[in-house]
Coordinates of C-alpha atoms in Angstrom, one line a residue:
M1 CA -4.7 -24.3 -11.3
A2 CA -2.6 -23.8 -7.8
F3 CA -4.1 -23.6 -4.9
H4 CA -2.4 -20.2 -4.8
G5 CA -3.4 -19.0 -8.0
W6 CA -7.3 -19.6 -7.4
K7 CA -7.0 -17.9 -4.7
R8 CA -5.4 -15.2 -5.5
L9 CA -7.2 -15.0 -8.6
L10 CA -10.5 -14.6 -7.1
F11 CA -9.6 -11.7 -5.1
L12 CA -8.8 -10.2 -7.1
S13 CA -11.8 -10.6 -8.8
R14 CA -14.0 -10.1 -5.6
Q15 CA -11.9 -6.8 -6.1
K16 CA -13.3 -5.9 -9.8
A17 CA -16.8 -6.7 -9.3
F18 CA -17.3 -5.5 -5.6
A19 CA -16.0 -2.2 -6.6
R20 CA -17.6 -2.0 -9.5
A21 CA -21.6 -2.7 -8.3
W22 CA -20.5 0.2 -5.7
R23 CA -19.7 2.6 -8.3
S24 CA -22.6 2.0 -10.5
G25 CA -24.9 3.5 -8.1
K26 CA -27.8 0.7 -8.0
G27 CA -28.1 -0.6 -4.5
S28 CA -31.2 0.4 -3.1
P29 CA -31.6 2.1 -0.2
S30 CA -31.0 -0.8 3.0
L31 CA -34.1 -2.4 4.3
G32 CA -34.9 -1.3 8.0
W33 CA -35.2 -4.2 11.0
K34 CA -38.8 -4.6 10.7
R35 CA -38.8 -4.6 6.3
C36 CA -35.9 -6.9 6.4
C37 CA -36.5 -9.9 4.2
H38 CA -35.1 -12.6 2.6
S39 CA -36.9 -12.0 -1.0
G40 CA -33.9 -11.5 -3.1
A41 CA -31.8 -14.6 -1.9
G42 CA -34.6 -16.6 -0.9
T43 CA -36.6 -17.6 2.3
S44 CA -35.3 -20.5 1.5
V45 CA -32.7 -22.9 -0.2
T46 CA -34.7 -24.5 -3.5
P47 CA -33.8 -28.5 -3.8
E48 CA -31.5 -27.5 -6.2
M49 CA -29.5 -24.8 -5.2
R50 CA -29.2 -27.1 -1.7
A51 CA -27.9 -30.1 -4.0
F52 CA -25.1 -27.9 -6.0
L53 CA -23.7 -26.5 -3.0
E54 CA -24.2 -29.6 -0.6
E55 CA -21.8 -31.9 -3.3
N56 CA -19.4 -29.1 -4.8
T57 CA -18.6 -27.3 -0.7
E58 CA -17.3 -29.0 1.6
V59 CA -18.3 -28.5 5.8
T60 CA -15.7 -27.6 8.4
S61 CA -14.4 -26.5 10.8
S62 CA -10.4 -26.2 10.6
G63 CA -8.1 -24.8 9.6
N64 CA -9.2 -21.1 10.7
L65 CA -9.2 -19.1 14.2
T66 CA -12.7 -20.9 14.9
P67 CA -13.2 -24.2 15.2
E68 CA -16.7 -24.1 17.2
I69 CA -18.1 -22.6 13.8
Q70 CA -19.1 -25.1 10.7
L71 CA -19.3 -23.4 7.5
R72 CA -19.3 -24.6 3.8
L73 CA -16.6 -23.6 1.7
L74 CA -14.3 -23.9 -1.0
T75 CA -11.7 -26.2 -0.4
P76 CA -9.2 -28.1 -2.0
R77 CA -10.7 -30.9 -2.0
C78 CA -13.1 -29.8 -4.1
R79 CA -14.3 -30.1 -7.5
F80 CA -14.1 -26.7 -9.0
W81 CA -11.3 -26.0 -7.0
Q82 CA -8.5 -27.2 -9.6
E83 CA -10.7 -25.4 -12.3
K84 CA -11.2 -22.0 -14.0
L85 CA -12.3 -19.8 -11.7
D86 CA -15.1 -18.6 -14.8
S87 CA -16.3 -22.4 -14.3
W88 CA -18.0 -21.7 -11.2
P89 CA -22.0 -21.2 -13.0
Y90 CA -23.2 -18.9 -10.7
G91 CA -20.4 -16.0 -10.7
D92 CA -17.5 -15.6 -8.5
P93 CA -17.8 -17.3 -5.4
F94 CA -16.2 -15.2 -2.8
W95 CA -18.1 -16.7 -0.3
A96 CA -17.0 -19.5 -0.4
I97 CA -14.0 -18.3 0.9
Y98 CA -13.5 -17.5 4.9
W99 CA -11.7 -14.5 4.7
P100 CA -8.8 -13.7 7.5
G101 CA -10.5 -10.6 8.2
G102 CA -13.7 -12.4 9.2
Q103 CA -12.1 -14.8 11.1
A104 CA -10.2 -12.1 12.8
L105 CA -13.9 -10.3 13.5
S106 CA -15.9 -13.7 14.9
R107 CA -13.3 -15.0 17.0
Y108 CA -13.1 -11.8 18.7
I109 CA -17.2 -11.0 19.0
L110 CA -16.3 -15.2 20.4
D111 CA -14.0 -14.1 22.9
N112 CA -15.9 -11.5 23.4
P113 CA -19.9 -11.4 23.4
W114 CA -20.5 -8.2 25.7
V115 CA -19.7 -7.0 22.4
V116 CA -22.5 -8.2 20.7
K117 CA -24.9 -9.4 23.4
G118 CA -28.6 -7.3 23.4
K119 CA -27.2 -5.4 20.5
S120 CA -28.6 -5.3 16.9
V121 CA -26.0 -6.2 14.4
L122 CA -25.2 -5.7 10.8
D123 CA -22.8 -7.9 9.7
L124 CA -22.0 -5.9 5.8
G125 CA -20.1 -7.7 3.0
S126 CA -20.9 -10.7 5.3
G127 CA -20.3 -13.3 2.7
C128 CA -20.3 -17.3 4.5
G129 CA -22.4 -15.4 7.4
A130 CA -19.5 -16.2 10.0
T131 CA -19.6 -13.5 11.8
A132 CA -23.2 -12.9 11.5
I133 CA -23.4 -16.6 13.4
A134 CA -21.2 -15.6 16.0
A135 CA -22.8 -12.4 16.5
V136 CA -26.1 -14.9 16.9
M137 CA -24.0 -17.4 19.4
S138 CA -22.9 -14.7 21.5
G139 CA -26.2 -13.5 22.1
A140 CA -27.0 -10.1 19.8
S141 CA -30.5 -9.6 19.9
Q142 CA -30.8 -8.9 15.8
V143 CA -28.6 -9.5 13.4
L144 CA -28.7 -8.8 9.6
A145 CA -26.6 -10.0 7.0
N146 CA -25.6 -8.3 4.0
D147 CA -23.7 -9.6 0.5
I148 CA -24.7 -8.8 -2.7
D149 CA -24.1 -12.1 -4.2
P150 CA -28.0 -14.2 -3.8
I151 CA -26.2 -16.8 -3.6
A152 CA -24.4 -16.4 -0.5
G153 CA -27.4 -16.1 0.7
M154 CA -28.3 -19.2 0.3
A155 CA -25.2 -20.6 2.1
M156 CA -25.6 -18.3 5.0
I157 CA -28.6 -20.6 5.6
L158 CA -27.7 -24.0 4.8
N159 CA -24.3 -22.8 6.8
C160 CA -27.1 -21.3 9.4
E161 CA -28.0 -25.3 9.9
L162 CA -25.2 -26.4 10.1
N163 CA -24.9 -24.8 13.1
H164 CA -27.8 -25.1 14.7
L165 CA -29.0 -22.1 14.2
N166 CA -32.4 -20.5 12.9
P167 CA -31.5 -18.0 9.6
F168 CA -31.7 -14.3 10.6
P169 CA -32.4 -12.1 8.0
I170 CA -30.5 -11.1 5.0
T171 CA -30.5 -8.9 2.3
I172 CA -28.6 -8.3 -0.8
R173 CA -29.5 -4.8 -1.3
N174 CA -25.7 -3.1 -2.4
M175 CA -25.6 -0.6 1.3
I176 CA -23.4 1.6 1.2
N177 CA -24.1 4.4 0.6
S178 CA -27.8 4.3 1.0
E179 CA -30.5 5.0 4.2
V180 CA -28.4 4.6 7.5
G181 CA -30.1 2.1 9.9
D182 CA -30.7 1.7 13.6
W183 CA -28.2 -0.5 14.6
D184 CA -26.2 -0.8 17.5
L185 CA -22.6 -2.1 15.9
I186 CA -21.3 -2.7 12.1
V187 CA -19.3 -5.5 11.5
L188 CA -17.3 -6.1 8.2
G189 CA -14.3 -7.9 6.9
D190 CA -11.8 -7.8 4.1
M191 CA -13.6 -4.8 1.6
F192 CA -10.5 -2.8 1.8
Y193 CA -9.4 -3.5 -1.3
D194 CA -10.1 -0.9 -3.9
E195 CA -9.5 2.8 -3.0
Q196 CA -13.2 4.1 -4.9
L197 CA -14.6 1.7 -2.8
A198 CA -12.9 2.4 0.3
D199 CA -13.4 5.9 0.1
G200 CA -17.3 5.3 0.1
L201 CA -17.1 2.9 3.1
H202 CA -15.1 5.6 5.1
Q203 CA -18.6 7.6 4.1
W204 CA -21.0 6.1 4.8
L205 CA -19.6 4.5 8.1
R206 CA -19.2 8.1 9.4
K207 CA -22.7 9.2 8.6
C208 CA -24.2 6.4 10.3
M209 CA -22.2 7.2 13.2
R210 CA -23.6 10.7 13.2
T211 CA -27.0 9.3 13.1
R212 CA -26.7 7.4 16.1
P213 CA -23.9 6.0 18.8
T214 CA -23.4 3.1 16.7
Q215 CA -19.8 0.7 17.1
V216 CA -18.2 0.2 13.2
L217 CA -15.3 -2.8 13.4
I218 CA -13.9 -3.6 10.9
G219 CA -11.4 -6.8 10.2
D220 CA -8.5 -7.2 7.7
P221 CA -5.1 -8.7 7.5
G222 CA -3.0 -5.8 6.9
R223 CA -3.4 -5.9 3.1
H224 CA -1.5 -2.8 1.8
E225 CA -4.6 -1.0 0.4
F226 CA -6.3 -1.0 4.0
L227 CA -2.7 0.1 5.6
R228 CA -2.5 3.0 3.5
H229 CA -5.6 4.3 3.4
R230 CA -7.1 7.8 5.2
I231 CA -9.1 5.9 7.5
H232 CA -6.5 4.1 8.9
S233 CA -5.4 6.6 11.1
H234 CA -9.3 6.6 12.4
L235 CA -8.6 3.0 13.7
H236 CA -6.8 1.5 16.7
K237 CA -6.5 -1.7 17.0
L238 CA -8.0 -4.1 19.7
V239 CA -6.9 -7.0 18.9
E240 CA -4.4 -9.5 16.5
Y241 CA -4.3 -13.5 16.3
S242 CA -1.8 -15.7 15.0
L243 CA -3.7 -17.3 11.7
P244 CA -3.3 -21.7 12.0
E245 CA -1.3 -22.2 9.6
A246 CA -3.1 -23.4 7.2
A247 CA -4.8 -20.2 6.6
R248 CA -1.6 -18.5 6.5
Q249 CA -0.8 -20.7 3.1
E250 CA -4.4 -20.0 1.6
N251 CA -3.9 -16.6 2.1
N252 CA -0.4 -15.7 0.0
G253 CA 1.3 -15.6 3.4
L254 CA -0.3 -13.4 5.2
T255 CA 0.5 -14.5 9.1
S256 CA -3.3 -12.0 10.9
G257 CA -6.2 -10.9 11.6
I258 CA -6.8 -7.8 12.7
V259 CA -9.7 -6.2 14.8
W260 CA -10.0 -2.4 14.3
S261 CA -12.3 -0.2 16.0
Y262 CA -13.5 2.7 14.0
Q263 CA -13.2 6.1 16.0
P264 CA -13.4 9.0 13.8
S265 CA -12.1 11.8 15.1
C266 CA -14.0 14.9 15.5
S267 CA -13.3 17.0 12.7
L268 CA -15.6 14.1 10.3
E269 CA -15.9 16.8 7.7
S270 CA -12.0 17.5 6.8
S271 CA -11.2 13.8 7.2

């Protein structure tokens, strides 16, 4: 399958899968810091899964906004890249793509370590774990990575090893509409691709900010679904990064990654 076509199908499939999981209402309550566990993703990677991931991903730190971070990703040199999307045996590997919103968030945190230094950070929809890794590198006191795919959790452990970090806590619970945790900062990238999911995120993030003074940073390259959603009126653009040429080609012509600060107005209930 053509390079652009594979990634486009994966993005469309991601829309359906994550939105379906959120709508199902089966997300379990989020875990507090002392109760966060690796139970869904495993405290370690099984030898079989480690061998599979090492054989079918490529370690790379080039072609994106964060050359400081090494990641195991699916690239055109991996055998599954040219095969049908459903040939991947563990469900669609959304985590194996370094999406541009996540790149921008990770770059921003690395450039501005004061944003996370000494703070508790939730990386929602963590994927490959790059933004959580950037937070650890920049001095966050606690980091919780969340992704609903258990394989993503295992990949994050490998990516921590690549960057000489101890694995951070990981939960595969569906945290949207769950109990609000005690976080100083919530970061999320590339998650506004379905209107109902975006509505749920908007409501849950407002709930988090009402509970305690939580800061929220959102990474997105300016996709149509994100720009037209009502949450956009509550955002302040912090920085826009020009994507490297390789990342532009991989993302159907998107040229930048943008970091937004979520600043809902006082009229939270009516907006």
